[in-house]
PDB file of N, CA and C in Angstrom:
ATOM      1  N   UNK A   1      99.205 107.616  92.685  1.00  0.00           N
ATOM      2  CA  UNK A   1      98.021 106.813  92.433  1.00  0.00           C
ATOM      3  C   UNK A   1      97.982 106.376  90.968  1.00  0.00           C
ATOM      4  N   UNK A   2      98.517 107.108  89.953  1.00  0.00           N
ATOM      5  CA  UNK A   2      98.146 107.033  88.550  1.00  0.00           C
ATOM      6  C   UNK A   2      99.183 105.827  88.401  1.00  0.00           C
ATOM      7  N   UNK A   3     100.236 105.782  89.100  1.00  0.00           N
ATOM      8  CA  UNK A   3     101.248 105.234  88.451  1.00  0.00           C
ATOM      9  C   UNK A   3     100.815 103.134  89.232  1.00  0.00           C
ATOM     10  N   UNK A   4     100.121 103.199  90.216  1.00  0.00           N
ATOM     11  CA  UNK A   4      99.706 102.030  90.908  1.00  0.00           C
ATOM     12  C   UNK A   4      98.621 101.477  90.009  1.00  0.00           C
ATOM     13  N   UNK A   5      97.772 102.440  89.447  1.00  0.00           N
ATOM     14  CA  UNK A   5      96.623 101.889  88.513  1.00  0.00           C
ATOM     15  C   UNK A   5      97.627 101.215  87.181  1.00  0.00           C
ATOM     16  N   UNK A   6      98.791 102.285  87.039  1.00  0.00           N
ATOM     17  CA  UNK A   6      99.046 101.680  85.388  1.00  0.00           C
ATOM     18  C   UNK A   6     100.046 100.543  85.797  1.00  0.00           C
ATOM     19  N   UNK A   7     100.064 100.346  87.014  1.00  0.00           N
ATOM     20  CA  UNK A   7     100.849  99.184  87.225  1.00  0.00           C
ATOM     21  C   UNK A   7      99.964  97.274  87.934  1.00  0.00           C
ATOM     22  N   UNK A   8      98.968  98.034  87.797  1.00  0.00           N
ATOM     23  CA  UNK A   8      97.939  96.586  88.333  1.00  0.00           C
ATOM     24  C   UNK A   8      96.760  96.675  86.736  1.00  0.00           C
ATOM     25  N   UNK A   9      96.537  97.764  86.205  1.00  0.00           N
ATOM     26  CA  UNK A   9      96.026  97.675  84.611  1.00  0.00           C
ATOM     27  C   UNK A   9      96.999  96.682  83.620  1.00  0.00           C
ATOM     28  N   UNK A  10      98.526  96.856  83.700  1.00  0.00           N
ATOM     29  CA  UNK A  10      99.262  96.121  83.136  1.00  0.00           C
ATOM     30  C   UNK A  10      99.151  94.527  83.232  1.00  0.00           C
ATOM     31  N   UNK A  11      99.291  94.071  84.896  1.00  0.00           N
ATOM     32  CA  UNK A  11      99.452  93.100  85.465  1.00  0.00           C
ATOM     33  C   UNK A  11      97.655  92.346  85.035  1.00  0.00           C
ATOM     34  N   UNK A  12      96.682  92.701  85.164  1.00  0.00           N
ATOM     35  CA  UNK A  12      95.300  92.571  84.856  1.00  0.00           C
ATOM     36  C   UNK A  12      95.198  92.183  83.438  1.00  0.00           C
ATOM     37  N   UNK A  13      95.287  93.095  82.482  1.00  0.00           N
ATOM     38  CA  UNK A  13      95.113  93.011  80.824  1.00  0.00           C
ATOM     39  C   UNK A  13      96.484  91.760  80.705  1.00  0.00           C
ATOM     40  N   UNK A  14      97.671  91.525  80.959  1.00  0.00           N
ATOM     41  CA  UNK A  14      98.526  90.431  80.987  1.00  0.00           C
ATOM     42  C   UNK A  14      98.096  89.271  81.241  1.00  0.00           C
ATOM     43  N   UNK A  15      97.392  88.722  82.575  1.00  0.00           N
ATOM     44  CA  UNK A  15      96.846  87.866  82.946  1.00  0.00           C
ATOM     45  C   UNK A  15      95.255  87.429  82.844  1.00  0.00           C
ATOM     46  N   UNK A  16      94.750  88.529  82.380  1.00  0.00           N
ATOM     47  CA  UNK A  16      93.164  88.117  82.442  1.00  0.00           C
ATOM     48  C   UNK A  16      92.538  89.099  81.280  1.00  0.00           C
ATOM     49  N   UNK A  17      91.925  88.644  80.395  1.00  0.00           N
ATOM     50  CA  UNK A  17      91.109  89.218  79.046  1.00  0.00           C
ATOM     51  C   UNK A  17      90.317  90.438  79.652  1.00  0.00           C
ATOM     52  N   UNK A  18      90.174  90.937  79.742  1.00  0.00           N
ATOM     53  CA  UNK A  18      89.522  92.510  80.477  1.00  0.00           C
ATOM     54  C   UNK A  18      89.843  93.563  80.308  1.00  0.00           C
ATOM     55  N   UNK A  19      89.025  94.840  80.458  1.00  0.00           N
ATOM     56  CA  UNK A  19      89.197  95.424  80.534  1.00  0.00           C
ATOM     57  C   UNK A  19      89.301  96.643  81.580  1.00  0.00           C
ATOM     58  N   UNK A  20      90.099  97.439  81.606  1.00  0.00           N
ATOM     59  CA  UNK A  20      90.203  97.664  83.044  1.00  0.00           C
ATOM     60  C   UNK A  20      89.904  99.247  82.954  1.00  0.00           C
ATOM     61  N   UNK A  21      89.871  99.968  84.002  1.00  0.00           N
ATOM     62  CA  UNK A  21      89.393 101.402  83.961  1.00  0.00           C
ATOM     63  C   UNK A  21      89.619 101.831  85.731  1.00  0.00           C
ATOM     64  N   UNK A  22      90.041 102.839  85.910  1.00  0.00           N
ATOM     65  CA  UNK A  22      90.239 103.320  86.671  1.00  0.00           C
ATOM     66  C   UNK A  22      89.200 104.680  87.382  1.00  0.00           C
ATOM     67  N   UNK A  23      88.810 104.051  88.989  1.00  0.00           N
ATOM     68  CA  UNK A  23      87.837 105.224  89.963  1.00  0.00           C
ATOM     69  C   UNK A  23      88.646 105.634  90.672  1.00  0.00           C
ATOM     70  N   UNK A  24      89.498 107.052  91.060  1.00  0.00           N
ATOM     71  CA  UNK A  24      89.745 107.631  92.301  1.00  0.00           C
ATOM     72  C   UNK A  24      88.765 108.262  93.375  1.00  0.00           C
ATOM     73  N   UNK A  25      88.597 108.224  94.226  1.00  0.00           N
ATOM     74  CA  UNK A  25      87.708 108.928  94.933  1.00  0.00           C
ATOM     75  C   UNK A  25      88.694 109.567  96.103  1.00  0.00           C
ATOM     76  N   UNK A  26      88.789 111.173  96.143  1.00  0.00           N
ATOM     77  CA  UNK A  26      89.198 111.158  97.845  1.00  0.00           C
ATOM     78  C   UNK A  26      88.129 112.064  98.825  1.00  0.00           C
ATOM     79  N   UNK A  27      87.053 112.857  97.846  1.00  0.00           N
ATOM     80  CA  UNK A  27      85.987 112.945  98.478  1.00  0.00           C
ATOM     81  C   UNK A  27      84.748 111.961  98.964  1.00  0.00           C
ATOM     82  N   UNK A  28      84.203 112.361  99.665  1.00  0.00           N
ATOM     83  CA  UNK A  28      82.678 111.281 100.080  1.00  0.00           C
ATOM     84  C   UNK A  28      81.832 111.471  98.604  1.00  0.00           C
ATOM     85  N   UNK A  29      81.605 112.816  98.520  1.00  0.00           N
ATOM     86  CA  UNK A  29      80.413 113.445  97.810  1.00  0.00           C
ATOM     87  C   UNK A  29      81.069 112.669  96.184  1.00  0.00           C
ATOM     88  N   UNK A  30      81.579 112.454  95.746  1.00  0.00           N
ATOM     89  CA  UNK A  30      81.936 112.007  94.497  1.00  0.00           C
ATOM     90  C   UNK A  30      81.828 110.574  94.308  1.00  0.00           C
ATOM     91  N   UNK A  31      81.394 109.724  95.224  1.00  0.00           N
ATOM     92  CA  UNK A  31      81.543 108.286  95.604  1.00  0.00           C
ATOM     93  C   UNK A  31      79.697 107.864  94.823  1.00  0.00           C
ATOM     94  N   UNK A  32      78.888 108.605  95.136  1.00  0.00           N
ATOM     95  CA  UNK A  32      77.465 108.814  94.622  1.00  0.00           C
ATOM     96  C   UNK A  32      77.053 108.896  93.448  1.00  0.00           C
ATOM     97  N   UNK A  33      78.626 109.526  92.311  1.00  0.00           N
ATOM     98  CA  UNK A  33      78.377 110.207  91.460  1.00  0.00           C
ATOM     99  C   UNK A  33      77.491 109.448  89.785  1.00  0.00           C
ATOM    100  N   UNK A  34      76.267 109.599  89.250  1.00  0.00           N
ATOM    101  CA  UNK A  34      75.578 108.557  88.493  1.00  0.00           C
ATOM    102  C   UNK A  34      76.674 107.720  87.381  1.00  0.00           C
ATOM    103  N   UNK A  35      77.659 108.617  87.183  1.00  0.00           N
ATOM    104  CA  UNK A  35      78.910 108.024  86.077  1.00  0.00           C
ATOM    105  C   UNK A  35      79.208 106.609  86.971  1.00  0.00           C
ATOM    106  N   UNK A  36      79.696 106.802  88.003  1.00  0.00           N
ATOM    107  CA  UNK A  36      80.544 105.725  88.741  1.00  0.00           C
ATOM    108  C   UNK A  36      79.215 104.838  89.562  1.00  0.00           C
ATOM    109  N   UNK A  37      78.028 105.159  89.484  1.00  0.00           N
ATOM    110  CA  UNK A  37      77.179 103.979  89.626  1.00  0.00           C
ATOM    111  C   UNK A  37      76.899 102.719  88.293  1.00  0.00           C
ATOM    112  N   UNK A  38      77.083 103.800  87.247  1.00  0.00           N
ATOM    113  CA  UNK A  38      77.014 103.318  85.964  1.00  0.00           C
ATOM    114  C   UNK A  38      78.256 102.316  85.542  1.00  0.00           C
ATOM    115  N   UNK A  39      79.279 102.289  86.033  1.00  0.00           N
ATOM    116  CA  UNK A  39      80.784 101.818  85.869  1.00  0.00           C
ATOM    117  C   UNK A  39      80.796 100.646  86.811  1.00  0.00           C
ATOM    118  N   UNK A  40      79.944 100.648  88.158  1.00  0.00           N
ATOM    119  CA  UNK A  40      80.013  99.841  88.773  1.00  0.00           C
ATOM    120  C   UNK A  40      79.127  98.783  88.690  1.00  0.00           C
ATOM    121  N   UNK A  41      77.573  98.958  87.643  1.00  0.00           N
ATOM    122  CA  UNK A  41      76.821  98.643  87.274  1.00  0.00           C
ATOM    123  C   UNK A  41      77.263  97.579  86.094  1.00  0.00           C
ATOM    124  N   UNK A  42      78.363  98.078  85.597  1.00  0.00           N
ATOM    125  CA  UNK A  42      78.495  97.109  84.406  1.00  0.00           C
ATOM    126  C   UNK A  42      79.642  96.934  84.234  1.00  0.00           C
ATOM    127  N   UNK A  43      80.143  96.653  85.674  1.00  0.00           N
ATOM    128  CA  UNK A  43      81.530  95.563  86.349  1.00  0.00           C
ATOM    129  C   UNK A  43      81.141  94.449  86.467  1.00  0.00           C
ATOM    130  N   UNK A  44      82.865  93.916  86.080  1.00  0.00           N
ATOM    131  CA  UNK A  44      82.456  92.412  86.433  1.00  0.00           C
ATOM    132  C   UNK A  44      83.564  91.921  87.555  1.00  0.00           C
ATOM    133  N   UNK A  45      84.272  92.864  87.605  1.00  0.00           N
ATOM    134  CA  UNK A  45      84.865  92.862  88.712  1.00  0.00           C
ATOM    135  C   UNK A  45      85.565  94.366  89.381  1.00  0.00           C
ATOM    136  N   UNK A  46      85.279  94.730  90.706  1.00  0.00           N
ATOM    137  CA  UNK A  46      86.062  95.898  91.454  1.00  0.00           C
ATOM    138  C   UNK A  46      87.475  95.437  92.247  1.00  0.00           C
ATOM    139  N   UNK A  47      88.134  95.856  92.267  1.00  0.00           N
ATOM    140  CA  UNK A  47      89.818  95.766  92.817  1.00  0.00           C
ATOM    141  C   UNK A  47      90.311  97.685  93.246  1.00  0.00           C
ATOM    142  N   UNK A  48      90.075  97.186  94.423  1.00  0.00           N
ATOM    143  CA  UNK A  48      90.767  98.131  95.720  1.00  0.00           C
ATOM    144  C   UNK A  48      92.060  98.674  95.966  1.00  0.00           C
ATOM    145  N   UNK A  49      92.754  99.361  95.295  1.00  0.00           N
ATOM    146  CA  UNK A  49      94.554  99.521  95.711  1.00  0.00           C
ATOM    147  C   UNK A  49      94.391  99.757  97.194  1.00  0.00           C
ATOM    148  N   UNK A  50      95.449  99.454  98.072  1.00  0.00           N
ATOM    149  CA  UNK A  50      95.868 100.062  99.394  1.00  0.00           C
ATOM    150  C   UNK A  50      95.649 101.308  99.715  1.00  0.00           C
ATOM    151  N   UNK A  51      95.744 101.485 100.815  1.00  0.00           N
ATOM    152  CA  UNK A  51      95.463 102.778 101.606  1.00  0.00           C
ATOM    153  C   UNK A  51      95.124 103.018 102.736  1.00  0.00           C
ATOM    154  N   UNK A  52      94.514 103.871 103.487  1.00  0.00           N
ATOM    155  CA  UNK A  52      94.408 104.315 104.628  1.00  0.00           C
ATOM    156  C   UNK A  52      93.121 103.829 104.966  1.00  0.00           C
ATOM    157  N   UNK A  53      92.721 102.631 105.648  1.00  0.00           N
ATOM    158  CA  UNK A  53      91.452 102.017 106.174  1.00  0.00           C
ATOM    159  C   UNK A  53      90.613 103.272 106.625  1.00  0.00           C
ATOM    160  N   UNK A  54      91.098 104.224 107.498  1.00  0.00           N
ATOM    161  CA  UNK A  54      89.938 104.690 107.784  1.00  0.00           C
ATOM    162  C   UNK A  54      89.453 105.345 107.048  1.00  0.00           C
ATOM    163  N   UNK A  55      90.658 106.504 105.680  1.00  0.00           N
ATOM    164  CA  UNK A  55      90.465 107.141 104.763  1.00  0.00           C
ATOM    165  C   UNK A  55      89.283 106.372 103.899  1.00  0.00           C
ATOM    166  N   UNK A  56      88.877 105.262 103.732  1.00  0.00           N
ATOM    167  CA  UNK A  56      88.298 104.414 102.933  1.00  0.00           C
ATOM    168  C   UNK A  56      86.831 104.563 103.471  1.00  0.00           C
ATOM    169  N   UNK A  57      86.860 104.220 104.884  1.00  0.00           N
ATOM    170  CA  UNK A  57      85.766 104.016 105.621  1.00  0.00           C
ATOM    171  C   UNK A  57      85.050 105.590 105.537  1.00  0.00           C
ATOM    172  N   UNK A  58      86.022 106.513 105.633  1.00  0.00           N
ATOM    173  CA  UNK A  58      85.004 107.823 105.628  1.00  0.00           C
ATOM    174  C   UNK A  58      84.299 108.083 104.492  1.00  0.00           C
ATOM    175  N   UNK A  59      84.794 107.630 103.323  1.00  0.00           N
ATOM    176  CA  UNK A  59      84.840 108.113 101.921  1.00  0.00           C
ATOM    177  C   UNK A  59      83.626 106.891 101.511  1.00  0.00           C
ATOM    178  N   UNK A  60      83.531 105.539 102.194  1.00  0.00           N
ATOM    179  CA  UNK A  60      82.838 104.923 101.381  1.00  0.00           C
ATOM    180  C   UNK A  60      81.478 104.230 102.553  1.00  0.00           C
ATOM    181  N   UNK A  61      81.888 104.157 103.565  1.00  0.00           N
ATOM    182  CA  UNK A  61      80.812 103.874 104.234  1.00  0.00           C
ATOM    183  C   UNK A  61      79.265 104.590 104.519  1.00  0.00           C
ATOM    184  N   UNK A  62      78.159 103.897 104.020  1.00  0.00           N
ATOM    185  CA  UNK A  62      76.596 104.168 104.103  1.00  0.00           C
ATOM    186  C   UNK A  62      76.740 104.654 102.892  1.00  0.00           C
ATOM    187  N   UNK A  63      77.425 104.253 101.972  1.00  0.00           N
ATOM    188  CA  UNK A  63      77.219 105.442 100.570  1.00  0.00           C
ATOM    189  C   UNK A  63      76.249 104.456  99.887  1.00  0.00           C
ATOM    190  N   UNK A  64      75.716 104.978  98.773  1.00  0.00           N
ATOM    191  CA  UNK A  64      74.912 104.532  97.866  1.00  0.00           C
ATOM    192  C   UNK A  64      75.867 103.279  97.135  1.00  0.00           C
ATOM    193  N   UNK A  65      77.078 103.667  96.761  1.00  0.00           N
ATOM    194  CA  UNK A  65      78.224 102.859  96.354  1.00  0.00           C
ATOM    195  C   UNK A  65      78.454 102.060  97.016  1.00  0.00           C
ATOM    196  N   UNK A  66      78.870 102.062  98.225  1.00  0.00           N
ATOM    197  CA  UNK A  66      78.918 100.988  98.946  1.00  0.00           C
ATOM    198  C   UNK A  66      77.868  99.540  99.029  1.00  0.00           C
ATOM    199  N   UNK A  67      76.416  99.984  99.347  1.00  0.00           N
ATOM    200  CA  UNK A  67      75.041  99.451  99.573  1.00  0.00           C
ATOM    201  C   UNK A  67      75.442  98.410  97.783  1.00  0.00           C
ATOM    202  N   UNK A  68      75.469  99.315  96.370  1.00  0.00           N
ATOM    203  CA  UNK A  68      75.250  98.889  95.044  1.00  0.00           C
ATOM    204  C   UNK A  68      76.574  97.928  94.920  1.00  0.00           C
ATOM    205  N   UNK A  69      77.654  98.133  95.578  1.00  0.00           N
ATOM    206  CA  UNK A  69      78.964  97.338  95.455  1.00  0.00           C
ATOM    207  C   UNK A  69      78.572  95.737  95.987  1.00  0.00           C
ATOM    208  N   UNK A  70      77.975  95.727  97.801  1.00  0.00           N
ATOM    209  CA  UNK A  70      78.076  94.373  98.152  1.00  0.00           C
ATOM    210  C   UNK A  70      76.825  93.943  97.764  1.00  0.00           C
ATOM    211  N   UNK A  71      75.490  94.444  96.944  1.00  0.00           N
ATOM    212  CA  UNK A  71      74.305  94.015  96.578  1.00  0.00           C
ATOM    213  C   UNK A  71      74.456  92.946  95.651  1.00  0.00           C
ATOM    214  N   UNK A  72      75.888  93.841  94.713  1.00  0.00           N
ATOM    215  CA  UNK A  72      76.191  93.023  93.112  1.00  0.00           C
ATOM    216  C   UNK A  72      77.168  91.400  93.985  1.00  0.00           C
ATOM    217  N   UNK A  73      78.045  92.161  95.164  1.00  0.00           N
ATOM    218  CA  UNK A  73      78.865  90.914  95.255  1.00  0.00           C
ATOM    219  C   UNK A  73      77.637  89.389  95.885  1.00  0.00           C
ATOM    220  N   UNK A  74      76.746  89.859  96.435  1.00  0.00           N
ATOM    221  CA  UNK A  74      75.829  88.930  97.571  1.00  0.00           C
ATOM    222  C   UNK A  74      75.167  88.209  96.268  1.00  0.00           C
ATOM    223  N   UNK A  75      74.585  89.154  95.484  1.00  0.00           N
ATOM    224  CA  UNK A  75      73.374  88.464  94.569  1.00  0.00           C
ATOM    225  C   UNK A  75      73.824  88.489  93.149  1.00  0.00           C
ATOM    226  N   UNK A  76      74.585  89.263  93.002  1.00  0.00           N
ATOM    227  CA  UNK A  76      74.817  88.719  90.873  1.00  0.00           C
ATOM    228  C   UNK A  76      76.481  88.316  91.083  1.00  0.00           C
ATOM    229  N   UNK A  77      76.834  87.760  92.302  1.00  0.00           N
ATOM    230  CA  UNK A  77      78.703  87.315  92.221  1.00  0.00           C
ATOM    231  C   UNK A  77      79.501  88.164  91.235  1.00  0.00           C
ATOM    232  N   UNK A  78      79.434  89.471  92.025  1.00  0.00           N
ATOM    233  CA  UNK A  78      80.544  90.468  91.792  1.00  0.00           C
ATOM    234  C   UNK A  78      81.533  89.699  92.103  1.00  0.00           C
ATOM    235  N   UNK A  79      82.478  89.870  91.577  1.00  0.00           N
ATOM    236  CA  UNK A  79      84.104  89.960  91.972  1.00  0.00           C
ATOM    237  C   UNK A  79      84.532  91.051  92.768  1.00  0.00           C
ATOM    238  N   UNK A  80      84.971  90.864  93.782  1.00  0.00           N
ATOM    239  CA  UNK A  80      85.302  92.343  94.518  1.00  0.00           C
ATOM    240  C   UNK A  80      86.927  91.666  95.306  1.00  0.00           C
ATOM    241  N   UNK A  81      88.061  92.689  95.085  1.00  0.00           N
ATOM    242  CA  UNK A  81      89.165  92.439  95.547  1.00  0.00           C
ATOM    243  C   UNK A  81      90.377  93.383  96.212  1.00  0.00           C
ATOM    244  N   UNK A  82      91.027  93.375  96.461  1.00  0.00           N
ATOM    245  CA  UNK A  82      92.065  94.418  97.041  1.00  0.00           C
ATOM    246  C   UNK A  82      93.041  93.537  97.456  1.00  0.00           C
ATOM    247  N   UNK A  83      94.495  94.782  97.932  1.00  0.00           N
ATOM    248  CA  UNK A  83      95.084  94.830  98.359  1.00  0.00           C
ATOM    249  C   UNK A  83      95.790  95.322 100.285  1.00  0.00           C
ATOM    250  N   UNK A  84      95.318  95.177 100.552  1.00  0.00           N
ATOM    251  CA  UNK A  84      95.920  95.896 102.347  1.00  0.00           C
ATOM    252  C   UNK A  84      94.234  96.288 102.336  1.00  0.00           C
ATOM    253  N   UNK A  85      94.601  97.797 102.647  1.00  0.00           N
ATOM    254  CA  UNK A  85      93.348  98.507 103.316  1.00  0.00           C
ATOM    255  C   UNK A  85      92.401  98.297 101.990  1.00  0.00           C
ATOM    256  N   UNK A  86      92.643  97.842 101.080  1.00  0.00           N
ATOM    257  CA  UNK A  86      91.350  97.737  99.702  1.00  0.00           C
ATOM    258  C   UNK A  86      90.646  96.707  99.780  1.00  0.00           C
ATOM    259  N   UNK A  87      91.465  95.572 100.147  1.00  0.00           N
ATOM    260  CA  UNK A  87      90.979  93.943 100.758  1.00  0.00           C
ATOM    261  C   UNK A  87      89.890  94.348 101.806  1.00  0.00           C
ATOM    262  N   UNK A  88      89.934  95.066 103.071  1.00  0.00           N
ATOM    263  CA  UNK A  88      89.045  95.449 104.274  1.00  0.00           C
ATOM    264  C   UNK A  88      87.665  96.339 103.673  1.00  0.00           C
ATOM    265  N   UNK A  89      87.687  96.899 102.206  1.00  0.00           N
ATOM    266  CA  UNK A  89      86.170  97.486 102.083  1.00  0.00           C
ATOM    267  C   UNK A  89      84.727  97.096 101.977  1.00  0.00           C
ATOM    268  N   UNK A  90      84.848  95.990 101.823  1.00  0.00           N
ATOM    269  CA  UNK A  90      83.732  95.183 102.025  1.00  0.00           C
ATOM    270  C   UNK A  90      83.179  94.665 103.883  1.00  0.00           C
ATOM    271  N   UNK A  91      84.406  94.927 104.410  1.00  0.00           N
ATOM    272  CA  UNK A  91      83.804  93.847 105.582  1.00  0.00           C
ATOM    273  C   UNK A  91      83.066  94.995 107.184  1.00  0.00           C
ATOM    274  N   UNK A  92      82.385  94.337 107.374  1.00  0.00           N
ATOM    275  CA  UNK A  92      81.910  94.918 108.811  1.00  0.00           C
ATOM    276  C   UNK A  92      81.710  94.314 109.943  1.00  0.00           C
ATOM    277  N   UNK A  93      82.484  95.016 110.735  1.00  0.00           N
ATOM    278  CA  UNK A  93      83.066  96.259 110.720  1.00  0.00           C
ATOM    279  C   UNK A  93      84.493  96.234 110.041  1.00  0.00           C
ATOM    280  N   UNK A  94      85.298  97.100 109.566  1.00  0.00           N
ATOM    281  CA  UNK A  94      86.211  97.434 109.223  1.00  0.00           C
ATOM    282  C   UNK A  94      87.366  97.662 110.090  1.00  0.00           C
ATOM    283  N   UNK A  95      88.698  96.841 110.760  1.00  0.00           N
ATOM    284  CA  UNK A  95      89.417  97.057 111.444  1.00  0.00           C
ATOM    285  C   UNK A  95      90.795  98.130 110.692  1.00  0.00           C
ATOM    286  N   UNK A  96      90.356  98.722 111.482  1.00  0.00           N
ATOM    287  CA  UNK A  96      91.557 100.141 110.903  1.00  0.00           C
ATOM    288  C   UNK A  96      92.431 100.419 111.889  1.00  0.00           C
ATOM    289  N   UNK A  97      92.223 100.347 113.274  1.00  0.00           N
ATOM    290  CA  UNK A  97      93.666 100.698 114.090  1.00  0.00           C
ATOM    291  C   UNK A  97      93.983  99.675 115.208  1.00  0.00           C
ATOM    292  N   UNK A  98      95.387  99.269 115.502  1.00  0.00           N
ATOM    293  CA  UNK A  98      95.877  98.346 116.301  1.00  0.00           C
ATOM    294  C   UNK A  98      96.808  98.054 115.825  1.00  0.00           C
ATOM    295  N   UNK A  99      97.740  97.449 117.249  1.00  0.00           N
ATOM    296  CA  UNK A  99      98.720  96.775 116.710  1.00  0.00           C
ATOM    297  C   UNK A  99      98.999  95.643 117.399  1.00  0.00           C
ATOM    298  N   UNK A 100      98.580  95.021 118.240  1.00  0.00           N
ATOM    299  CA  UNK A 100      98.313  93.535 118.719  1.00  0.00           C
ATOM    300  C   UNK A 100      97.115  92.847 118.527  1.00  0.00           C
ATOM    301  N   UNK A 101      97.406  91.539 118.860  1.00  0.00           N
ATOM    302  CA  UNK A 101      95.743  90.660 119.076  1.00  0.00           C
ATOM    303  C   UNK A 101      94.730  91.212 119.517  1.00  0.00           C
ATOM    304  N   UNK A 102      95.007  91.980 120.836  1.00  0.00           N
ATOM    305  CA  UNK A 102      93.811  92.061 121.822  1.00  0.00           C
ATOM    306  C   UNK A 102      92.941  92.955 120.395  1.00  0.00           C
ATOM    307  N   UNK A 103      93.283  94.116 120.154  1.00  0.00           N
ATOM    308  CA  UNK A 103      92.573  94.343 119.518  1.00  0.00           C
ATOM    309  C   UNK A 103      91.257  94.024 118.224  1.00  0.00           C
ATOM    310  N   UNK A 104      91.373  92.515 118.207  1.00  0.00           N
ATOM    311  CA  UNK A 104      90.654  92.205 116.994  1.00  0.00           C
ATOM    312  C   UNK A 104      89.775  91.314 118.067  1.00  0.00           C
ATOM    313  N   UNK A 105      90.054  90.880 119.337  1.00  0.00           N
ATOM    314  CA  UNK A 105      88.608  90.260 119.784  1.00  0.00           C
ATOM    315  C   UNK A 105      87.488  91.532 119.708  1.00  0.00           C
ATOM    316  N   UNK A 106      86.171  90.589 119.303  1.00  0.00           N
ATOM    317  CA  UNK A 106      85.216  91.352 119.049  1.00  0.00           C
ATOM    318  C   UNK A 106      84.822  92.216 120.968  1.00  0.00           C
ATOM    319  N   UNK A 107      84.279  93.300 120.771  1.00  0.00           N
ATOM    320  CA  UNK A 107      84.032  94.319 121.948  1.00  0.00           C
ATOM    321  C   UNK A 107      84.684  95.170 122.774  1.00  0.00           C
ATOM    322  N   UNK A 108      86.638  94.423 121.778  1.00  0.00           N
ATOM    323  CA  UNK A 108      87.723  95.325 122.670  1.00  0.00           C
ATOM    324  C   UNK A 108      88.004  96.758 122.079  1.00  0.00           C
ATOM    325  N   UNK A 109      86.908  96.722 121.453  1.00  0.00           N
ATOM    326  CA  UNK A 109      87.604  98.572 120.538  1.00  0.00           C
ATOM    327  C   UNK A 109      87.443  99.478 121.770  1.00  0.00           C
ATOM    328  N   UNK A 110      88.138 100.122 121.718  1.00  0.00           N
ATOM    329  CA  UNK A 110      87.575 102.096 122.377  1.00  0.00           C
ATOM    330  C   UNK A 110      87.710 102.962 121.751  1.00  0.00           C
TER     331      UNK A 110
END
């Protein structure tokens, strides 16, 4: 993980005046935490590395973080971005397993 941050921090500070800083989360309970409301509070943009969609969904869905993440993107035009499963944290519902079409018409989950 450390080595994906210092490799999209590079690519970021290269291409765009910013500054960049790095959140891991792999608990739920740390996703709440007032530091990282504060960090997200005075973003101007969030970027998602890859990963495990559902790992994401457990860790970030109904959180306080979540709710303060798409509030900033809807009404003060956050920047919010990713990669693979980092691209999918914003959206609902969140498609995390399949491997054909059928699966993405809406009502075919089980």
């Amino acid at each position: 993980m450390k080595q994906t941050y210092e490799e999209y921090k590079a690519l970021f500070e290269k291409h765009i005046p910013c500054r960049v800083n790095h959140i891991h989360h792999n608990h739920r309970e740390d996703v709440d935490a007032k530091e990282v409301e504060a960090r997200v509070k005075g973003a101007d943009a969030v970027f998602f590395a890859g990963g495990d969609q559902l790992k994401l969904t457990s860790i970030y869905g109904g959180t306080g973080f979540l709710f303060l993440l798409k509030h900033r993107y809807i009404y003060e035009r956050l920047v919010v971005g990713g990669t693979s499963a980092g691209a999918m944290v914003l959206s609902t519902p969140m498609i995390f397993a399949g491997t054909g079409a059928d699966e993405m018409i809406a009502g075919n989950g089980n």
